[in-house]
CSV table of C-alpha atoms in Angstrom, one decimal:
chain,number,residue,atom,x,y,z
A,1,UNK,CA,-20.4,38.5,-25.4
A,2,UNK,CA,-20.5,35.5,-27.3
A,3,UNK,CA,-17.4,34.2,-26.5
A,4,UNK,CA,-17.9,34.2,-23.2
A,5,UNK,CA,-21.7,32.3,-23.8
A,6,UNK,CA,-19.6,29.7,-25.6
A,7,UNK,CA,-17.1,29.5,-22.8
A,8,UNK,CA,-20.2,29.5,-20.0
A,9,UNK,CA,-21.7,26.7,-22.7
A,10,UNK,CA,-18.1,24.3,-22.9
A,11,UNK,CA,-18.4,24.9,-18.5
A,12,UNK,CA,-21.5,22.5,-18.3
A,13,UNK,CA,-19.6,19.7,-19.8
A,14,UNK,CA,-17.3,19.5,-16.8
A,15,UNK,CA,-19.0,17.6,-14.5
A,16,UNK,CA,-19.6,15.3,-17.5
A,17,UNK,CA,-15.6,14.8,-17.8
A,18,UNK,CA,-15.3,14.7,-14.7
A,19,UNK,CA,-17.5,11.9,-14.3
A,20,UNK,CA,-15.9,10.5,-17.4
A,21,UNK,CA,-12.3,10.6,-16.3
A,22,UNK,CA,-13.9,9.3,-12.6
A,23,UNK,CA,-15.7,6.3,-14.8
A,24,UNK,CA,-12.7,5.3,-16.5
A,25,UNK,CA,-10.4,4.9,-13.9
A,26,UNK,CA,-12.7,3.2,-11.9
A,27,UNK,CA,-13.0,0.6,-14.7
A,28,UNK,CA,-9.5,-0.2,-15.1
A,29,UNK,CA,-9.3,-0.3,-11.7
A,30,UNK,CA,-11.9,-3.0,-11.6
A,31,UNK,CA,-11.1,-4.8,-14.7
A,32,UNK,CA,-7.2,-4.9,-13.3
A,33,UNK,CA,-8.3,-6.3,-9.8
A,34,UNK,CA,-10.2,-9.0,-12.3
A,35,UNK,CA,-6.9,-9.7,-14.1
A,36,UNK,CA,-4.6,-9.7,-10.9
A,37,UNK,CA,-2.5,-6.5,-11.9
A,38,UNK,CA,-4.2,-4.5,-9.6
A,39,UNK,CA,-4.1,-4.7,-5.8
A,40,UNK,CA,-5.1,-1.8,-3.6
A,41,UNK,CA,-4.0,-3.9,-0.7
A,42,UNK,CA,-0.3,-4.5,-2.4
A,43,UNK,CA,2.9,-3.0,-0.7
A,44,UNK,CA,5.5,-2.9,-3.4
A,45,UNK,CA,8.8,-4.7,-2.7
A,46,UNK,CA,12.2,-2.3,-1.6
A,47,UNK,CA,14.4,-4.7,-2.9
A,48,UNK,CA,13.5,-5.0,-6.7
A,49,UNK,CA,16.4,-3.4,-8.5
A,50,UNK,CA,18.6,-4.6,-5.3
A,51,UNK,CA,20.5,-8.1,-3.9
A,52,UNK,CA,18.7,-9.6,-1.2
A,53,UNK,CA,20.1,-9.3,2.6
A,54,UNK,CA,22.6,-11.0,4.1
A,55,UNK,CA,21.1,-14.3,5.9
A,56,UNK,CA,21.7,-18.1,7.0
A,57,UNK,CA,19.4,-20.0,7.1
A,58,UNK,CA,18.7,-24.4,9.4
A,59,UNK,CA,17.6,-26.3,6.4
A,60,UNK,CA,15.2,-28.9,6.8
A,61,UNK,CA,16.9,-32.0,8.4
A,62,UNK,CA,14.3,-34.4,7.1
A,63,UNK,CA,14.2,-33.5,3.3
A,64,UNK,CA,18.0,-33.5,3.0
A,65,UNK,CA,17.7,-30.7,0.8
A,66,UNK,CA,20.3,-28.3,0.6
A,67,UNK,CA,19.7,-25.1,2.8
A,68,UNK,CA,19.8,-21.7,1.7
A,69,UNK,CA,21.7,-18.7,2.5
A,70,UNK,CA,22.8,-14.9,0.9
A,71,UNK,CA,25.6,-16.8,-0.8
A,72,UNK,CA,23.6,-19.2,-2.7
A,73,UNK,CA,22.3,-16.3,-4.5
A,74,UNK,CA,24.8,-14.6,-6.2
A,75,UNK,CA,26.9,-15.5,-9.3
A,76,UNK,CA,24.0,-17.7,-10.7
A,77,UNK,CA,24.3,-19.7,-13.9
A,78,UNK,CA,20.6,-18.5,-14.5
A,79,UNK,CA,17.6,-16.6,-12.8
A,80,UNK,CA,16.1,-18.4,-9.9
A,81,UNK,CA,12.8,-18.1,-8.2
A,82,UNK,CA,12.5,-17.9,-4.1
A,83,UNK,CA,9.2,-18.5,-2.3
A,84,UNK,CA,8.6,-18.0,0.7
A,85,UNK,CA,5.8,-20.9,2.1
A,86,UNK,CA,4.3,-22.4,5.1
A,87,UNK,CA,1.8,-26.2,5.4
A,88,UNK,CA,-0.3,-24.2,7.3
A,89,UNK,CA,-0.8,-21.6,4.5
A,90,UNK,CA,-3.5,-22.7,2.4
A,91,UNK,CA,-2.7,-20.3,-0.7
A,92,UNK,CA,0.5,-22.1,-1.0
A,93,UNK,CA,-1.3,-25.2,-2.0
A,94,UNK,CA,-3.6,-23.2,-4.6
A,95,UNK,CA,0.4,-22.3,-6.0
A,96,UNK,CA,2.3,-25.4,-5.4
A,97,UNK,CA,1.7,-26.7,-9.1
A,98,UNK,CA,3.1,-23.9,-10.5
A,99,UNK,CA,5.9,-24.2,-8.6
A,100,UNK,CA,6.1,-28.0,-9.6
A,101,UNK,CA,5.8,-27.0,-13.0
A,102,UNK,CA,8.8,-24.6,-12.9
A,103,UNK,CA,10.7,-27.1,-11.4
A,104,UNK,CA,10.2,-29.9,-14.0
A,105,UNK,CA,11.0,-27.2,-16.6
A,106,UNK,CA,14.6,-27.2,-14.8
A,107,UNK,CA,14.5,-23.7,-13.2
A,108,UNK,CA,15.9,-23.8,-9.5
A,109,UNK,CA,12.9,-22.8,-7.0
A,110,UNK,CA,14.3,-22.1,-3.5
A,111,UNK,CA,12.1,-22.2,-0.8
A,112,UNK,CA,11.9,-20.1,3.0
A,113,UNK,CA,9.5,-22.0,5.2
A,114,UNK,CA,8.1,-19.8,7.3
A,115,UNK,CA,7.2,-20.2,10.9
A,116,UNK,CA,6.2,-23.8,10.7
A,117,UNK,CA,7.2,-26.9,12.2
A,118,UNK,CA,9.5,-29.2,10.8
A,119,UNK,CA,7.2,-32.3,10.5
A,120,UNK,CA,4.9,-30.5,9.6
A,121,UNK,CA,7.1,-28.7,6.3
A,122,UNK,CA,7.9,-32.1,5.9
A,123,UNK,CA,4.3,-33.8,5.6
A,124,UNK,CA,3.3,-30.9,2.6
A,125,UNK,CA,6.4,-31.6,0.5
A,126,UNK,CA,5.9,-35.1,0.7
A,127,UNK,CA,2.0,-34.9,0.1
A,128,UNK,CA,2.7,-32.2,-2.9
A,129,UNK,CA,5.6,-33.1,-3.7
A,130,UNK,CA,9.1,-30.5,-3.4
A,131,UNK,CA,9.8,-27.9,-5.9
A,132,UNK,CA,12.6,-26.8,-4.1
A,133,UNK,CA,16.2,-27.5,-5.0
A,134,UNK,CA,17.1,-25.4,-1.6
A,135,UNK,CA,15.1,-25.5,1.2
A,136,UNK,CA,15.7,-22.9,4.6
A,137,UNK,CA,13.5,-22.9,7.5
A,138,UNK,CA,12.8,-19.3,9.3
A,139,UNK,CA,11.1,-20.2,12.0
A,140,UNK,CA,11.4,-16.9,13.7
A,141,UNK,CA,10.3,-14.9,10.6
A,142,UNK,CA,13.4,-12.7,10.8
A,143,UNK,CA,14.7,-13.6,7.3
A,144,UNK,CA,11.3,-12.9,6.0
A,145,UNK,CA,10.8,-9.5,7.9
A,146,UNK,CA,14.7,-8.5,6.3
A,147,UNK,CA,13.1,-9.5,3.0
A,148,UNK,CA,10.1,-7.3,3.5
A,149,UNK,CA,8.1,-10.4,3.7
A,150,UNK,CA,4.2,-9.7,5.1
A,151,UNK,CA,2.8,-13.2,4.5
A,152,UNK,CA,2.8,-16.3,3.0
A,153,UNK,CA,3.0,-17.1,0.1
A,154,UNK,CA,5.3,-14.5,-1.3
A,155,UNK,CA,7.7,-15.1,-4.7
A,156,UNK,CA,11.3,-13.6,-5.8
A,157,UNK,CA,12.6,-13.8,-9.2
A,158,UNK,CA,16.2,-12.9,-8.9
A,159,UNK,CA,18.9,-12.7,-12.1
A,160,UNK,CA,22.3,-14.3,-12.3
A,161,UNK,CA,23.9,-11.2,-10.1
A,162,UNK,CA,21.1,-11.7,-7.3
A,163,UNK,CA,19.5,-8.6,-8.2
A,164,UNK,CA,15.3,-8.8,-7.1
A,165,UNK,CA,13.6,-8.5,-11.0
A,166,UNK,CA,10.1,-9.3,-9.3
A,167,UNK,CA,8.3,-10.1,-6.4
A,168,UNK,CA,4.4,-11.2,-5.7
A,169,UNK,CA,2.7,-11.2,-2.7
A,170,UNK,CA,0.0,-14.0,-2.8
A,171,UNK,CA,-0.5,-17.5,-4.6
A,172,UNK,CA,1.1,-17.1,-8.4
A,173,UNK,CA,-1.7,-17.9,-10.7
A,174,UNK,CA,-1.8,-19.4,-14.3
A,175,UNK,CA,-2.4,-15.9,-15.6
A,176,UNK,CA,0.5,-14.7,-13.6
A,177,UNK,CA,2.8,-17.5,-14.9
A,178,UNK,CA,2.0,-16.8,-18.5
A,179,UNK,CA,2.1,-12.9,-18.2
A,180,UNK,CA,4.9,-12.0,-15.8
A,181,UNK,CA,6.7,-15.3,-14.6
A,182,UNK,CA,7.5,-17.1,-18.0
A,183,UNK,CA,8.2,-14.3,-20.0
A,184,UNK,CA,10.9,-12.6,-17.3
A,185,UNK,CA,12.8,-16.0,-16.9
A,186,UNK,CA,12.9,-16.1,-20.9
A,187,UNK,CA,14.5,-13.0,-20.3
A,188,UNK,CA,16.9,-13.7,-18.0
A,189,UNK,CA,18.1,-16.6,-19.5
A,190,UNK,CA,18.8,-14.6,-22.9
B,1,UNK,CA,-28.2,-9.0,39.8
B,2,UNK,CA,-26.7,-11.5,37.0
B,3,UNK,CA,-27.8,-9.6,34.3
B,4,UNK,CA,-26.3,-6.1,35.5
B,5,UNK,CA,-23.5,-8.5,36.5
B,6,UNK,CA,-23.1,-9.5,32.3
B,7,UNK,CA,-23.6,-5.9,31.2
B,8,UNK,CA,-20.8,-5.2,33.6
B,9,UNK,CA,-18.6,-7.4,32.4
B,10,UNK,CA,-19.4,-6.8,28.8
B,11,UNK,CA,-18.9,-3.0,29.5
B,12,UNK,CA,-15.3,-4.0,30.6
B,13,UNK,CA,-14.2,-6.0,28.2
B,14,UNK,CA,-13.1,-3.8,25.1
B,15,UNK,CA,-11.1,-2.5,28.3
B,16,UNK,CA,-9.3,-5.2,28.8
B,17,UNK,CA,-8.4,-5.3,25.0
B,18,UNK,CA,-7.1,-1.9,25.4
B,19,UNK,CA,-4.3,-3.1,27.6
B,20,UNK,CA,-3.2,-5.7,24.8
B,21,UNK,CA,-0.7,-7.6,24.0
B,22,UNK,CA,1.7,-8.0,27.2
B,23,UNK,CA,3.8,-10.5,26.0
B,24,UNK,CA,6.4,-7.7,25.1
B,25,UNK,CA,7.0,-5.1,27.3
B,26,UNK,CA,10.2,-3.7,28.4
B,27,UNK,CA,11.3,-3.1,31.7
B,28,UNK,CA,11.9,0.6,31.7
B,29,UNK,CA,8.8,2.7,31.1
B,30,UNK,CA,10.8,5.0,29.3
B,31,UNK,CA,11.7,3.0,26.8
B,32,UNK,CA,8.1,1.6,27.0
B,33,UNK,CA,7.0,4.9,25.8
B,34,UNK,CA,9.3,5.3,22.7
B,35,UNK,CA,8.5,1.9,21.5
B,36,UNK,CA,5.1,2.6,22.1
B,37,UNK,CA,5.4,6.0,20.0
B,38,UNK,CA,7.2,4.2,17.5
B,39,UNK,CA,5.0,1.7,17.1
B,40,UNK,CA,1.7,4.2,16.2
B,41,UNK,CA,3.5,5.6,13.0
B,42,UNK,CA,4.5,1.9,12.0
B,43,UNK,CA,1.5,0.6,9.7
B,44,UNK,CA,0.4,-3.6,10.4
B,45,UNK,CA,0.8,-4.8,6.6
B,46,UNK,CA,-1.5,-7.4,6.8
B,47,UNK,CA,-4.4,-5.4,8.0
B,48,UNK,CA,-3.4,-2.4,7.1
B,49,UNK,CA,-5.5,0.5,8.5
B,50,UNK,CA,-4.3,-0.2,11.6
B,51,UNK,CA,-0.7,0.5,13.2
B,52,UNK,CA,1.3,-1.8,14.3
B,53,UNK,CA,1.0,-1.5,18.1
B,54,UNK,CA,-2.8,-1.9,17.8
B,55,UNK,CA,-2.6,-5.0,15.3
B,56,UNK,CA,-3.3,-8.7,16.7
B,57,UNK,CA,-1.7,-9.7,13.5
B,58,UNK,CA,1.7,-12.0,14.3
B,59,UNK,CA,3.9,-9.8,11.8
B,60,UNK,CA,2.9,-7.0,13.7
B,61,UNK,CA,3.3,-9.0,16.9
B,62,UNK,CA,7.1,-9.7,15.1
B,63,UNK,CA,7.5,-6.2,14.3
B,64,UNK,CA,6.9,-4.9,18.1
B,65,UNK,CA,9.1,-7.2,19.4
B,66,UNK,CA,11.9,-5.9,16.6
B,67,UNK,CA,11.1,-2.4,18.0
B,68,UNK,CA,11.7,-3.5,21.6
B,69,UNK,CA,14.6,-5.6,20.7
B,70,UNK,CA,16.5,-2.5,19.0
B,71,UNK,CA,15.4,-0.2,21.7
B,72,UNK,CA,16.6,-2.3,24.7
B,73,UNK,CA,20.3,-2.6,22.2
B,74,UNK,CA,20.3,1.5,22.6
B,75,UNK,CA,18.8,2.3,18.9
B,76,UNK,CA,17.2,5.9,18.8
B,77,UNK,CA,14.2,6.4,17.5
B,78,UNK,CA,15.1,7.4,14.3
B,79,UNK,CA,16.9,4.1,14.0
B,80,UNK,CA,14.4,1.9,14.7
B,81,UNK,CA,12.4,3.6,12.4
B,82,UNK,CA,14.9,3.6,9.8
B,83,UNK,CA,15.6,0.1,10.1
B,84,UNK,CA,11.5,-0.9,9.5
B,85,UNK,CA,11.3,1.7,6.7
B,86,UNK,CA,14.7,0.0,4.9
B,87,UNK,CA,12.6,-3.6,4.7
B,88,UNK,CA,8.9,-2.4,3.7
B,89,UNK,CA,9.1,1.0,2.1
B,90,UNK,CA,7.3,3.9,2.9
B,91,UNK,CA,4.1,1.9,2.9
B,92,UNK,CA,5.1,1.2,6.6
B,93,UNK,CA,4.5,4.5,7.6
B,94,UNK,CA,1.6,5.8,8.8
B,95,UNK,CA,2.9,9.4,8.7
B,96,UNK,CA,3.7,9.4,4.4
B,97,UNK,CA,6.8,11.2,3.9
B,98,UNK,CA,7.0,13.9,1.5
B,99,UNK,CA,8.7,12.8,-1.5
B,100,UNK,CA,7.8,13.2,-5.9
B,101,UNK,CA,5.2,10.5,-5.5
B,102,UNK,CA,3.4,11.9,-2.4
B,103,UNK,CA,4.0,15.7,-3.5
B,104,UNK,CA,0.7,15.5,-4.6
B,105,UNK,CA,-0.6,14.1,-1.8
B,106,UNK,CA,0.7,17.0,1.1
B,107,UNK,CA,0.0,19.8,-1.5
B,108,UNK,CA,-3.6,18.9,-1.8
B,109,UNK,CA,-4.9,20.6,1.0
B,110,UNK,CA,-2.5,23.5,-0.3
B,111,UNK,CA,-3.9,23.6,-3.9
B,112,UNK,CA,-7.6,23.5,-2.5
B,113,UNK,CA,-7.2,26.4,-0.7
B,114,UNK,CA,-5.8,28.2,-3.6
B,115,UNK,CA,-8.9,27.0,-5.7
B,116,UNK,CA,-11.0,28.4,-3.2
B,117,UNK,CA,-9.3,31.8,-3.0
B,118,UNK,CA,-9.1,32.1,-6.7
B,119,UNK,CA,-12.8,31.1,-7.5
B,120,UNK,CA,-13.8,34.3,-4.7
B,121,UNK,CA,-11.6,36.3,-6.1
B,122,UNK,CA,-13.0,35.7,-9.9
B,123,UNK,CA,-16.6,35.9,-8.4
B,124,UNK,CA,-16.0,39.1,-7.0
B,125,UNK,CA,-14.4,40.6,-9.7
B,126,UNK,CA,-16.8,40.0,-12.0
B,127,UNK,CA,-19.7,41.2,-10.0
B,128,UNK,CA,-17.3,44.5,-9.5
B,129,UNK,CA,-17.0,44.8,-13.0
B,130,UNK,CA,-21.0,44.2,-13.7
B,131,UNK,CA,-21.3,47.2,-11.1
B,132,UNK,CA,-19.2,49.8,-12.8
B,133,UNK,CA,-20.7,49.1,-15.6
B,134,UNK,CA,-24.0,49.8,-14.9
B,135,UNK,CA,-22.6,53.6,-14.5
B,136,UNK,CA,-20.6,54.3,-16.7
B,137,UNK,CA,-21.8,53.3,-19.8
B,138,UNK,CA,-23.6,55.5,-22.1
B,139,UNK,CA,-27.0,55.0,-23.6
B,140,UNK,CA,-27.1,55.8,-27.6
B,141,UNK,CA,-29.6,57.7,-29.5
B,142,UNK,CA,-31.7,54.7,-30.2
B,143,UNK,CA,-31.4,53.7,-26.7
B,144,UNK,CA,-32.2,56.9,-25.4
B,145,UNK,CA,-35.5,57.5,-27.6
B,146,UNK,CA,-36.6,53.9,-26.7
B,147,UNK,CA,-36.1,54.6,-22.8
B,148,UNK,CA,-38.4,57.9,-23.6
B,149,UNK,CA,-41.4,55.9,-25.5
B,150,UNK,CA,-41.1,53.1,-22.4
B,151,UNK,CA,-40.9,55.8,-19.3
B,152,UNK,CA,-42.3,59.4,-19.7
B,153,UNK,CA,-39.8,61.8,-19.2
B,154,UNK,CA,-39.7,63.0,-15.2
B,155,UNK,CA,-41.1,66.6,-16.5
B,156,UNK,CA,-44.5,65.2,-18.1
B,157,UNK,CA,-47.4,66.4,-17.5
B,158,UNK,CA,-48.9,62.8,-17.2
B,159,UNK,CA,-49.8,61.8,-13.8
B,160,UNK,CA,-50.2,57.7,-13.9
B,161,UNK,CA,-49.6,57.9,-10.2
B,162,UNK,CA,-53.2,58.6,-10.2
């Protein structure tokens, strides 16, 4: 009889754990949309752990930047990153420093414009100056849709073979760049 | 007369949104259809709760013109659906597929149902087994001459009914 008292006894704590175990979650669910490691709105990439799609792409005439293509990412003498931009996308200018600050440090950033206009590509770089060592211009969104690309900005690390390491889907952040960006390109380069 | 007029026209107008988008819209109705029905199971990834034939969003307008494109080339169904799932993952799909990370997800409604039945079936034991036992156990000595001091014994003389 007692036992069973006991057990009866132990059975009022579970909606206690319950709401415990709820609480908890809910926290680090909280505390990691605060910190950027958490978005419930996030669609993870298919092509980390895989080379990117075959693709060509117009470069931009006026830059006189090198264009990009599949090709230009394999056999690489380190990691690169790609980002995928637009002018009119106005967290790409929250980013762009970042991506000036990688570029100064000597790691190659290509860039996809996406479904902009030429002049119009053309006026950003030159009033934020160009990351980009290779610049393609996908102004159909095709490339972008065989990349798994839903919106601007979106950023690729890939590793000397071309293999996707990461990928984030919105501006890259100074939190970002000291927790995920900095310390995979260290790693890649080892 | 105006006013009615407005409250017509207000009336009709989430009509005319249900037509949509008629910038892409194949020839044969047919084919119509299928793009139409694969284009309801195809999640819009920039708003998300919403499929892709019902977004205003332009990757979702992209993504119904990719449909039409590969139907009018002759792609089946499966295909087209294939080819969408290859670039964004299952997250595309409205309809999740049943793999180890959404097992838990299709057997819920299983496992509930088995809670359920198992919490009846526990409940109903145990008032079975308070039942029988009522019956069947015996009282002891003690018990017995307690019960007697408590209730007079159904051959007294006493009458309380009085």
């Amino acid at each position: 009889m007692s036992t069973a008292t006991s057990r009866r006894n132990l059975l009022i704590f579970a909606p206690l754990g319950v709401a415990l175990a709820g609480g908890t979650g809910f926290y680090l669910m909280l505390r990691g949309l605060q910190d950027g490691s958490f978005n419930p709105r996030g669609v993870p990439s298919v092509l980390i752990g895989r080379t990117v799609p075959e693709f060509s792409l117009p470069p931009l005439e006026s830059s006189g930047l090198p264009t990009l293509a599949s090709a230009d990412l394999l056999n690489l003498p380190g990691p690169v990153v790609v980002n995928f931009w637009a002018s009119w996308c106005v967290p790409c200018i929250i980013e762009h420093p970042h991506l000036m600050a990688l570029h100064r440090r000597g790691v190659p950033v290509y860039g996809v414009n996406y479904k902009d206009r030429a002049n119009d590509a053309q006026a950003f770089l030159t009033r934020h100056g160009n990351p980009y060592t290779r610049l393609g211009m996908d102004q159909p969104g095709r490339v972008a849709i065989d990349w798994g690309v839903y919106g601007v900005p979106e950023t690729y690390i890939l590793d000397r073979q071309g293999v996707v390491r990461w990928r984030w889907a919105g501006p890259i952040t100074p939190e970002l760049m000291s927790q995920d960006v900095n310390p995979l390109l260290d790693r890649l380069r080892a | 007369m105006k006013r009615l007029a407005l409250v017509l026209a207000l009336l009709a107008s989430p009509a005319l949104a249900q037509i949509g988008d008629t910038t892409y819209r194949l020839e044969d109705p047919t084919q119509e259809q299928r793009a139409r029905e694969i284009g309801r199971e195809l999640r819009c990834l920039v708003c998300q709760n919403q499929s892709i034939e019902d977004s205003d969003a332009s990757l979702a307008r992209d993504l119904r013109l990719l449909v039409r494109e590969q139907i009018a080339a002759g792609a089946s169904n499966d295909e087209v659906m294939r080819f969408v799932h290859q670039r964004y993952g299952d997250f595309v799909l409205l309809r999740p597929p049943v793999n180890t990370a959404t097992l838990l997800l299709w057997a819920t409604p299983v496992l509930a149902l088995a809670g359920g039945l198992f919490a009846i079936w526990r409940i109903r034991r145990r008032g079975a087994a308070a039942a029988a036992g009522v019956g069947e156990v015996e009282l002891t000595e003690a018990e017995r001459a307690r019960l007697a001091q408590i209730v007079p014994a159904p051959d007294s003389k006493g009458d309380h009914r009085a």
